[in-house]
mmCIF file of C-alpha atoms and ligand atoms in Angstrom:
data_model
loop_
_atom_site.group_PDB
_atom_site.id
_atom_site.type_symbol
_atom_site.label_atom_id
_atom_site.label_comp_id
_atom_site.label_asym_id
_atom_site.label_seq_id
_atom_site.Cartn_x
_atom_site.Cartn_y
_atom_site.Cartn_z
ATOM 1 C CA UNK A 1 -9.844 18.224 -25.583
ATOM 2 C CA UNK A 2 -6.394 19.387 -25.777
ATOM 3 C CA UNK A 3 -7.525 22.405 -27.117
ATOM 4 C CA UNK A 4 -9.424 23.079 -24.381
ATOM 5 C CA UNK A 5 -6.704 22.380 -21.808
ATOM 6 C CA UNK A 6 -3.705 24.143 -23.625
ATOM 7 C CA UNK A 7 -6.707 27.358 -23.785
ATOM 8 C CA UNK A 8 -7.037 26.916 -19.942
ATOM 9 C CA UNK A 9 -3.376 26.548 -19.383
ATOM 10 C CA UNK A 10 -2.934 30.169 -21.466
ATOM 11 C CA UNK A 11 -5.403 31.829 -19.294
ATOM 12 C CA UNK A 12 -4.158 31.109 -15.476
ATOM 13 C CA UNK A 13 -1.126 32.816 -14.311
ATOM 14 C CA UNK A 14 -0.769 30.007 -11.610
ATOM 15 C CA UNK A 15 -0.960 26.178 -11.902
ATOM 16 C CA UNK A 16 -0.959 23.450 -9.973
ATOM 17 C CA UNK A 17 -0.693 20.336 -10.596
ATOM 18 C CA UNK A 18 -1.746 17.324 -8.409
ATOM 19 C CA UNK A 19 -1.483 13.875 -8.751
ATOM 20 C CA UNK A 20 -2.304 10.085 -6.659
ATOM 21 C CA UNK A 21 -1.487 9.263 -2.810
ATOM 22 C CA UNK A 22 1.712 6.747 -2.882
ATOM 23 C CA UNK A 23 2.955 8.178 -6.078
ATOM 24 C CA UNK A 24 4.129 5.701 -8.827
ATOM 25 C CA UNK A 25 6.483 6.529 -12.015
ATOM 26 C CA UNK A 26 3.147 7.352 -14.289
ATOM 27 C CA UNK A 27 1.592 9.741 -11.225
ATOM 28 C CA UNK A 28 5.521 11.255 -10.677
ATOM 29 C CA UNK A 29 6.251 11.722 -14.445
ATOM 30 C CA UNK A 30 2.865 12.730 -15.456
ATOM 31 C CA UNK A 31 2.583 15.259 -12.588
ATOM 32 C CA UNK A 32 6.613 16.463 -13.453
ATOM 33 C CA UNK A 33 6.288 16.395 -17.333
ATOM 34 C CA UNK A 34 3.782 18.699 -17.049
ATOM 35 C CA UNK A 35 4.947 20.678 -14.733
ATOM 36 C CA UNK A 36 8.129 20.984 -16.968
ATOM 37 C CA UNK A 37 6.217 21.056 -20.108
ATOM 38 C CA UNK A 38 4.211 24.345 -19.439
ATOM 39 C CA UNK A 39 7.046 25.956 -18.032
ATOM 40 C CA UNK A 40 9.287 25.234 -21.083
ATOM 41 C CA UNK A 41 6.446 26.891 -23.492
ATOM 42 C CA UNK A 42 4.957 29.763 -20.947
ATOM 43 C CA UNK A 43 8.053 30.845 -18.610
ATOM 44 C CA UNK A 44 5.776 33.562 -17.218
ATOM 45 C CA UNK A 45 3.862 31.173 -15.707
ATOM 46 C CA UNK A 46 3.944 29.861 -12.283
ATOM 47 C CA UNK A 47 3.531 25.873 -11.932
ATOM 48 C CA UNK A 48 3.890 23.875 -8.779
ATOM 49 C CA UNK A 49 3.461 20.637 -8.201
ATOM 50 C CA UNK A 50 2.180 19.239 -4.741
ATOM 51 C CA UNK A 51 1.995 15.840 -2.922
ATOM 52 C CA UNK A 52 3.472 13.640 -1.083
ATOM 53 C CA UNK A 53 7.054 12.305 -1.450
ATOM 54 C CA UNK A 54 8.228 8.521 -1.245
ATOM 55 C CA UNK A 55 12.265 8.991 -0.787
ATOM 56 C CA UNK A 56 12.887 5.717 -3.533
ATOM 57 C CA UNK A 57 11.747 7.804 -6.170
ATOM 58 C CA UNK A 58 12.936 10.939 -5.086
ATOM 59 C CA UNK A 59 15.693 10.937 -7.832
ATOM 60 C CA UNK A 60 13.082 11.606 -10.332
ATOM 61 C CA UNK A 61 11.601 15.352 -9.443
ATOM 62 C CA UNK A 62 10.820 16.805 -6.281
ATOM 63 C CA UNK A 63 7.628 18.478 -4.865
ATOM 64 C CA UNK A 64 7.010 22.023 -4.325
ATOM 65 C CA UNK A 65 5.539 23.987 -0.497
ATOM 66 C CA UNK A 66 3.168 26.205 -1.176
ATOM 67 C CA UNK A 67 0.470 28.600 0.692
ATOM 68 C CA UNK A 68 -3.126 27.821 0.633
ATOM 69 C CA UNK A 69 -3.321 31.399 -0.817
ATOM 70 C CA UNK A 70 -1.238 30.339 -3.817
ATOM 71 C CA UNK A 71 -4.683 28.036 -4.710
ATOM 72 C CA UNK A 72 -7.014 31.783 -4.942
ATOM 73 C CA UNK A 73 -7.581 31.773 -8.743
ATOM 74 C CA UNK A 74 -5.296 29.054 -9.896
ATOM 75 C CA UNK A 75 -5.659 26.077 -12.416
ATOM 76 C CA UNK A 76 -5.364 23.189 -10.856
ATOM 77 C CA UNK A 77 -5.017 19.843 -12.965
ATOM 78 C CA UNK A 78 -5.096 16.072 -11.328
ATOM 79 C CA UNK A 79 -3.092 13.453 -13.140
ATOM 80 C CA UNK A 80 -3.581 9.704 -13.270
ATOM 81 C CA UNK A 81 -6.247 9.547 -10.100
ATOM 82 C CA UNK A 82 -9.549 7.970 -10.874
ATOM 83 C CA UNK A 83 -11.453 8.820 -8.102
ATOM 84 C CA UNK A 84 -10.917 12.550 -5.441
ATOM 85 C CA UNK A 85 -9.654 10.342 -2.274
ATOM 86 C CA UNK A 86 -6.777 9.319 -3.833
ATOM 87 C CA UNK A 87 -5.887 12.718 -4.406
ATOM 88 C CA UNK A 88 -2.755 13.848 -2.626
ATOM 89 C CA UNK A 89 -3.144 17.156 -0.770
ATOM 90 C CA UNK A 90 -7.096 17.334 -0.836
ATOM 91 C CA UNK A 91 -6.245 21.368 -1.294
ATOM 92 C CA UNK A 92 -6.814 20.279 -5.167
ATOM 93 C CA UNK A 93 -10.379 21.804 -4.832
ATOM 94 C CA UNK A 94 -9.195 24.890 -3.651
ATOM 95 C CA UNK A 95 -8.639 26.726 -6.984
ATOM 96 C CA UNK A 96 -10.822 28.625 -9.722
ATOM 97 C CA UNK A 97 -10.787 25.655 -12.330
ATOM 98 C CA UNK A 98 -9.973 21.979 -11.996
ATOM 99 C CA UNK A 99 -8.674 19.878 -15.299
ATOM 100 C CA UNK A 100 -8.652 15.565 -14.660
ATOM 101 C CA UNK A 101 -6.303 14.254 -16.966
ATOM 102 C CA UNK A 102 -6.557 10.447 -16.447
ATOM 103 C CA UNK A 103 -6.469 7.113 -17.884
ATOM 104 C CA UNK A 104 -8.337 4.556 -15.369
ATOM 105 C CA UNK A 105 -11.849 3.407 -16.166
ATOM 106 C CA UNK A 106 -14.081 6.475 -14.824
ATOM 107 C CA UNK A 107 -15.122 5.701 -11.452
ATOM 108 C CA UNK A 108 -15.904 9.326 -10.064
ATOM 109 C CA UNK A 109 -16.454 11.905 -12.598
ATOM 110 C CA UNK A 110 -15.146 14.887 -10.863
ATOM 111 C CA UNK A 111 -13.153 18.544 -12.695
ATOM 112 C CA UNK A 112 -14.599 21.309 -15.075
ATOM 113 C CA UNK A 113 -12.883 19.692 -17.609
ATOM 114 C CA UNK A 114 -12.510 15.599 -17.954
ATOM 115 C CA UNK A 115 -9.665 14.509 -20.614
ATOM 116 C CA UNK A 116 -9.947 10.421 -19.565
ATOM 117 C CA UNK A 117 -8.558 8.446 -22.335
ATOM 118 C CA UNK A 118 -8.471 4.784 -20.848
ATOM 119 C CA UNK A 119 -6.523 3.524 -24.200
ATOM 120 C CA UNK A 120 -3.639 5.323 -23.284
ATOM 121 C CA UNK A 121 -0.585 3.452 -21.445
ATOM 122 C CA UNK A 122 -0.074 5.903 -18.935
ATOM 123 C CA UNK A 123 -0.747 9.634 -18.451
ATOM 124 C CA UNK A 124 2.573 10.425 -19.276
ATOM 125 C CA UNK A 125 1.751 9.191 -22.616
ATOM 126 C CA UNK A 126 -1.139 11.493 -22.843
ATOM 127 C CA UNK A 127 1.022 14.345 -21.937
ATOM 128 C CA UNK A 128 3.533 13.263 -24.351
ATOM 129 C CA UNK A 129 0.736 13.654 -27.343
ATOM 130 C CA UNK A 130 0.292 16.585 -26.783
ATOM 131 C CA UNK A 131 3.859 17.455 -27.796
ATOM 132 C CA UNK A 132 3.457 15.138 -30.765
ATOM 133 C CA UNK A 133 0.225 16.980 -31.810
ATOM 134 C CA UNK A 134 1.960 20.108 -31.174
ATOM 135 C CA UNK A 135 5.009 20.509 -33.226
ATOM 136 C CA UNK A 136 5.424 24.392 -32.982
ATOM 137 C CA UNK A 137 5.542 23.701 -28.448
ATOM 138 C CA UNK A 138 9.076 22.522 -27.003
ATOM 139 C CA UNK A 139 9.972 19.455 -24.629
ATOM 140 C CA UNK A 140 12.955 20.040 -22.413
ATOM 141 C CA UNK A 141 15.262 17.107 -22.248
ATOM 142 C CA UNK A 142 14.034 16.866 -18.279
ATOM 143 C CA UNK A 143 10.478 16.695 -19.264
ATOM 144 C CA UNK A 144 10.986 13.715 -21.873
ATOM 145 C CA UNK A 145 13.077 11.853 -19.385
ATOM 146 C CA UNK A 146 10.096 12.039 -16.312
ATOM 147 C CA UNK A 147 6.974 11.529 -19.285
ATOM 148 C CA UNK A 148 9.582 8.356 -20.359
ATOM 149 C CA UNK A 149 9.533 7.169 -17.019
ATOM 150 C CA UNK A 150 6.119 7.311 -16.436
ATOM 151 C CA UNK A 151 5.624 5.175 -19.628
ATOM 152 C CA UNK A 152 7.938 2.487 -19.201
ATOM 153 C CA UNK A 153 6.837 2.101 -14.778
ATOM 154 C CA UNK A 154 2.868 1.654 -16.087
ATOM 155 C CA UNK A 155 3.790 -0.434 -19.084
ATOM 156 C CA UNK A 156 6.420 -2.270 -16.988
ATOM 157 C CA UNK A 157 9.117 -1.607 -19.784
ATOM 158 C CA UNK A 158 6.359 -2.018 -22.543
ATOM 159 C CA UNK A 159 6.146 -6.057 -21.090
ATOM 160 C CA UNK A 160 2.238 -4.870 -20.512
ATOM 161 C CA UNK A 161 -0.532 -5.374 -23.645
ATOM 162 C CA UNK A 162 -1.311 -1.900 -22.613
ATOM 163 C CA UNK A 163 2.042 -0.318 -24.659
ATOM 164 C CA UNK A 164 0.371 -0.185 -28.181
ATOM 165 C CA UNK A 165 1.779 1.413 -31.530
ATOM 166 C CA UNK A 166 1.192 4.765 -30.264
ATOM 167 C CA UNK A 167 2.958 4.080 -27.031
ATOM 168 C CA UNK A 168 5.788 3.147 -29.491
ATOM 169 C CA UNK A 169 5.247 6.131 -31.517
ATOM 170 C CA UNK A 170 5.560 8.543 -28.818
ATOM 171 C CA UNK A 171 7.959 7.004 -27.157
ATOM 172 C CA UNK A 172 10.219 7.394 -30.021
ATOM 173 C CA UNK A 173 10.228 11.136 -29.823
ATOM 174 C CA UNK A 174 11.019 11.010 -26.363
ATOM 175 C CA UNK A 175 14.010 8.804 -26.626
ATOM 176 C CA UNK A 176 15.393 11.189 -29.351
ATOM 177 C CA UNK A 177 15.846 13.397 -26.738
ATOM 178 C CA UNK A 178 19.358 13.263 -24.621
ATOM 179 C CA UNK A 179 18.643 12.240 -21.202
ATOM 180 C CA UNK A 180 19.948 8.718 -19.931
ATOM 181 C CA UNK A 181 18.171 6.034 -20.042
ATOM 182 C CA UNK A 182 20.985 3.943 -18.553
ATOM 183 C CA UNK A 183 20.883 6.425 -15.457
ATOM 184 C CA UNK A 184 17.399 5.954 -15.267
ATOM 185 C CA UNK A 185 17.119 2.288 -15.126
ATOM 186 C CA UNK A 186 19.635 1.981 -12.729
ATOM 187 C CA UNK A 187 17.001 4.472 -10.196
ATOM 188 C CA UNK A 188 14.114 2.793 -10.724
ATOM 189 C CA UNK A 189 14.639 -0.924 -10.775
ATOM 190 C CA UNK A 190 17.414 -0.587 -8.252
ATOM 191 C CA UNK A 191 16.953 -3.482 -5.445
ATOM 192 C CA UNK A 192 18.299 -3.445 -1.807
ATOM 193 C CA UNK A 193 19.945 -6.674 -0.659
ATOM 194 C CA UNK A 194 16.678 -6.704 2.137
ATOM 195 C CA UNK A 195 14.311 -6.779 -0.387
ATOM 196 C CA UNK A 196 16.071 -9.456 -2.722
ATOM 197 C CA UNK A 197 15.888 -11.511 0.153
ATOM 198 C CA UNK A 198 12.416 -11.420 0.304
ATOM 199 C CA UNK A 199 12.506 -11.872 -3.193
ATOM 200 C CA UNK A 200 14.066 -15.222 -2.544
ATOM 201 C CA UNK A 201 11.214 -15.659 -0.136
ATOM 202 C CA UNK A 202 8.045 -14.994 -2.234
ATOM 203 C CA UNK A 203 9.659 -17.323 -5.006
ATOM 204 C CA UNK A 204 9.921 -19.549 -2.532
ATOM 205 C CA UNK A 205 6.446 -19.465 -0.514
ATOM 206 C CA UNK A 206 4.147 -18.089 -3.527
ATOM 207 C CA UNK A 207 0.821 -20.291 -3.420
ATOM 208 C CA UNK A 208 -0.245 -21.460 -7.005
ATOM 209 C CA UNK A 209 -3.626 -23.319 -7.573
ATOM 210 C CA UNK A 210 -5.243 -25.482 -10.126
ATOM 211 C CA UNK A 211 -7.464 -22.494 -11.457
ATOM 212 C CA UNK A 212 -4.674 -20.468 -12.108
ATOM 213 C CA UNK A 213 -5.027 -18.188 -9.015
ATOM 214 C CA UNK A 214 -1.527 -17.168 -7.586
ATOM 215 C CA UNK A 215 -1.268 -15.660 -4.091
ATOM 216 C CA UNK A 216 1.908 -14.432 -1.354
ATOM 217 C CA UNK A 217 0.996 -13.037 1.934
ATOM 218 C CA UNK A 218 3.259 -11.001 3.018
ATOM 219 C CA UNK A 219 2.502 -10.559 6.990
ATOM 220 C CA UNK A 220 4.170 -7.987 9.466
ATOM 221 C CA UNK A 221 6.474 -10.854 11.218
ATOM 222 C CA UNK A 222 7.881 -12.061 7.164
ATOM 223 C CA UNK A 223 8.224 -7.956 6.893
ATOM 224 C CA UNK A 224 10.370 -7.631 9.771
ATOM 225 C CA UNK A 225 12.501 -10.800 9.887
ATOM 226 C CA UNK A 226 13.348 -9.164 6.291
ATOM 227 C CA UNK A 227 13.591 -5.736 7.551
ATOM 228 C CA UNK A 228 11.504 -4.543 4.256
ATOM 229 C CA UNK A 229 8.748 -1.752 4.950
ATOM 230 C CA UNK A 230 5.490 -2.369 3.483
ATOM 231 C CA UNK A 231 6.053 0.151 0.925
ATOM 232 C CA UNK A 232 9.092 -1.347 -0.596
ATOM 233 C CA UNK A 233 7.863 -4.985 -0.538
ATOM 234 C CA UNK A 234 5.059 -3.901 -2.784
ATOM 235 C CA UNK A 235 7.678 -3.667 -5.512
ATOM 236 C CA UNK A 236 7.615 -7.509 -5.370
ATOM 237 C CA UNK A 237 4.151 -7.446 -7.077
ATOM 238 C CA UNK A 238 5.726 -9.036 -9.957
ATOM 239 C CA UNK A 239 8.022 -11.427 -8.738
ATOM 240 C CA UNK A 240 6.549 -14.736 -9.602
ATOM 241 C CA UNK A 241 4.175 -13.149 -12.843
ATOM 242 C CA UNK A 242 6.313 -15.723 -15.327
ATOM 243 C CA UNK A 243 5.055 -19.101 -13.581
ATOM 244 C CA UNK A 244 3.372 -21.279 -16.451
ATOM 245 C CA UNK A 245 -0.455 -21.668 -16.108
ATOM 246 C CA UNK A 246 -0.886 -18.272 -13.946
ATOM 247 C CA UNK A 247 -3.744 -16.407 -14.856
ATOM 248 C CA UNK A 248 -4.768 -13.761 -11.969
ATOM 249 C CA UNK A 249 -2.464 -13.361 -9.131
ATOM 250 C CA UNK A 250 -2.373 -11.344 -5.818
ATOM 251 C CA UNK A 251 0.509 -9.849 -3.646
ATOM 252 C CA UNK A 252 -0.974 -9.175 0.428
ATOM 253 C CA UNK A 253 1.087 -6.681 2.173
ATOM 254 C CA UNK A 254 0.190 -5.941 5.558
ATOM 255 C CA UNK A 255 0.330 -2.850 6.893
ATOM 256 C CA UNK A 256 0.004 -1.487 10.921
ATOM 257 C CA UNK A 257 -4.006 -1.753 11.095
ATOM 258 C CA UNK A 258 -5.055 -3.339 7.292
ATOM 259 C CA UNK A 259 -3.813 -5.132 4.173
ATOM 260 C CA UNK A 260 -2.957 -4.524 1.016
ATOM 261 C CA UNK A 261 -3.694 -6.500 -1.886
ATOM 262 C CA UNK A 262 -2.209 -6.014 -5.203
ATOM 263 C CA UNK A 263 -3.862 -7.697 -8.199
ATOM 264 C CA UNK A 264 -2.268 -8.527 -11.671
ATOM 265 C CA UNK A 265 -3.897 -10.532 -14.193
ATOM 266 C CA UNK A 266 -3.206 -12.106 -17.954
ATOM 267 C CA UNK A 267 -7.018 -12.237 -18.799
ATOM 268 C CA UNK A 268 -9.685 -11.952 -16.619
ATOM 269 C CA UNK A 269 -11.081 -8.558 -15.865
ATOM 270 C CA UNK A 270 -10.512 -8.063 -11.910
ATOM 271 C CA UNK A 271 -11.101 -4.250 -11.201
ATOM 272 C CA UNK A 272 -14.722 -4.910 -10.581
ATOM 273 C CA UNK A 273 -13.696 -7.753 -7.549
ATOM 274 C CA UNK A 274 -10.711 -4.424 -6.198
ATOM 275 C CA UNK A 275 -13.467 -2.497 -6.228
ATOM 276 C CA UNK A 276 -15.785 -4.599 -3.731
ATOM 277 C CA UNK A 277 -12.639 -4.809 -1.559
ATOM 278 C CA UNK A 278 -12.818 -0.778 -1.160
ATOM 279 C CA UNK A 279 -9.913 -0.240 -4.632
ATOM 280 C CA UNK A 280 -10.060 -0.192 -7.875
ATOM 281 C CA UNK A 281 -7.739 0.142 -10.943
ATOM 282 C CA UNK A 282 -7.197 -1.080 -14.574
ATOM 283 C CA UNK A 283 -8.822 -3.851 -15.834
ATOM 284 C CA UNK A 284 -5.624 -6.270 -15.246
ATOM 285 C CA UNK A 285 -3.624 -4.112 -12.485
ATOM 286 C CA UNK A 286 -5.505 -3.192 -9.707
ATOM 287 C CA UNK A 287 -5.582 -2.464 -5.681
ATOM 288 C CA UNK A 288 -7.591 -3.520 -2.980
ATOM 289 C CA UNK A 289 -7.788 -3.098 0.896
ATOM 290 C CA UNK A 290 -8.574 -5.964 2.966
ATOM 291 C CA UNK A 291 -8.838 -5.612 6.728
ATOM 292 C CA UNK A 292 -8.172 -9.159 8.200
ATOM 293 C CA UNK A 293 -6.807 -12.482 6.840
ATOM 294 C CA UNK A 294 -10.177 -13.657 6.396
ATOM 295 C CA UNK A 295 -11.439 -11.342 4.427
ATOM 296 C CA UNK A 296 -8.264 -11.384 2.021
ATOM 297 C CA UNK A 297 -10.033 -15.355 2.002
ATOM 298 C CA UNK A 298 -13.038 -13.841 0.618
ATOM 299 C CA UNK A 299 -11.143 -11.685 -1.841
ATOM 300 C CA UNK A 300 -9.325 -14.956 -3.289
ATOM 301 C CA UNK A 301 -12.400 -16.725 -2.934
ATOM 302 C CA UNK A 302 -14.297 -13.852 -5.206
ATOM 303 C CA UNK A 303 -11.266 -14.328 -7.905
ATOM 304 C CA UNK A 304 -11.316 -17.856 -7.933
ATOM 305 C CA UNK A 305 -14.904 -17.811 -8.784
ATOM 306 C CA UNK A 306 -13.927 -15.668 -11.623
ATOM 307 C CA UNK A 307 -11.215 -18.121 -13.227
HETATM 308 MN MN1 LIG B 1 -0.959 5.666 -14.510
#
């Protein structure tokens, strides 16, 4: 497979590389390493990357404007999205050949060429073997430090049972490499005093049940007393994960005309419940969409049933 995609990425003069809507480190670093990655071993080429921003992780590479002409007979390559609508820019379609490089459970099979390795951490890992399988290609110091931070935001600074030996063994070439990791900490898990406050707040109001099932609902009028957008509060997904006897939990956010649920669990499979509430995911980190309070009920009611 990576034969296949390094022979595509030899034959296209222009590249461009896509990634998911409401980029996370993994879709950024993935998307960026790349980038980075074919430009340090083919300078001839021309790679862009495309999407939309979110200005908190700005700090970690910024997207490129292009034409729609740019797209006529270009390679374009989709990291980390499972299924086409959560493509950012739908343009993605637009060129000669389309690569998926992903590691979600295969919900829409879609690209001239599929590399979809669900054992992998993150795609940033997968685009890190590459370099490991590849000795004779160079990895900038810039590449290693957005394919490290894709690795460590997906495996939640390897906390997650998906960082595995070869997550280790990868990341260990990367961290040979001299960019800061101190730096890079300090970006990603800084907090601003508004959204420690809510912090305070889900500790505080977090509902925990006998089964195991743990739940915050995060509604427009808790948003605003905070002053925390729905985007940032989703950062809070984790706040309360280290309770004893929680198995499955889920983080509402809601947003001007639905909700968003975010769903973590220690055990129990629950991508297959995201996806009845119009998401998806991994098996223990997913996302779902609910559209009133009452049917996030029916959501926790579906999990429950499943502890
Ligand atoms: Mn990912």
């Amino acid at each position: 497979m990576i034969e296949d995609i390094l022979a595509c990425i030899k034959e296209y003069e222009t590249i461009i590389i896509h990634r998911h809507i409401r980029p996370d480190p993994d879709a950024l670093g993935s998307q960026g390493g790349l980038q980075l990655f074919i430009k340090d071993n083919f300078p001839e080429k021309k790679v862009f990357v495309v999407g939309e921003e979110v200005p908190s992780l700005m700090f970690l590479n910024r997207m490129d404007i292009i034409d729609d002409s740019i797209y006529q007979n270009a390679l374009v390559i989709v990291c980390d999205t499972a299924n086409q609508d959560r493509v950012s820019d739908n343009r993605y379609h637009l060129g000669q050949k389309l690569i998926k490089i992903d590691h979600h459970p295969v919900v829409d099979q879609y690209g001239d060429i599929q590399w979809v390795d669900t054992t992998a951490s993150s795609v940033s890992e997968m685009i890190a073997s590459i370099y490991l399988k590849k000795p004779e290609l160079t990895l900038s110091v810039e590449a290693a430090r957005l394919l490290y931070a894709g690795i460590i935001g997906d495996t939640g600074r390897f906390l997650f049972p998906n960082a595995t030996p070869e997550t280790f063994h990868i990341v260990s070439q990367l961290v040979a490499k001299p960019f800061s990791r101190q730096n890079l900490y300090e970006s990603l898990y800084k907090s601003s005093l508004a959204l420690m406050h809510l912090k305070g707040y889900v500790l505080q109001h977090f509902d925990l049940n006998d089964s195991g099932l743990g739940s915050i609902r995060l509604t427009r009028e808790v948003l605003d007393s905070f002053q925390v957008n729905s985007q940032e509060a989703s950062q809070l997904v984790s706040a309360f994960s280290d309770v004893e006897n929680l198995k499955v939990w889920v983080v509402f956010v809601q947003e001007d005309d639905q909700i968003r649920a975010r769903l973590r669990s220690k055990g129990p499979k629950i991508n297959t419940i995201a996806e009845k509430y119009h998401g998806g995911g991994h098996p223990l980190a997913s996302g779902a969409t609910v559209y009133s309070w009452k049917e996030a009920d029916s959501l926790m009611q579906d999990l429950n049933k499943l502890l």
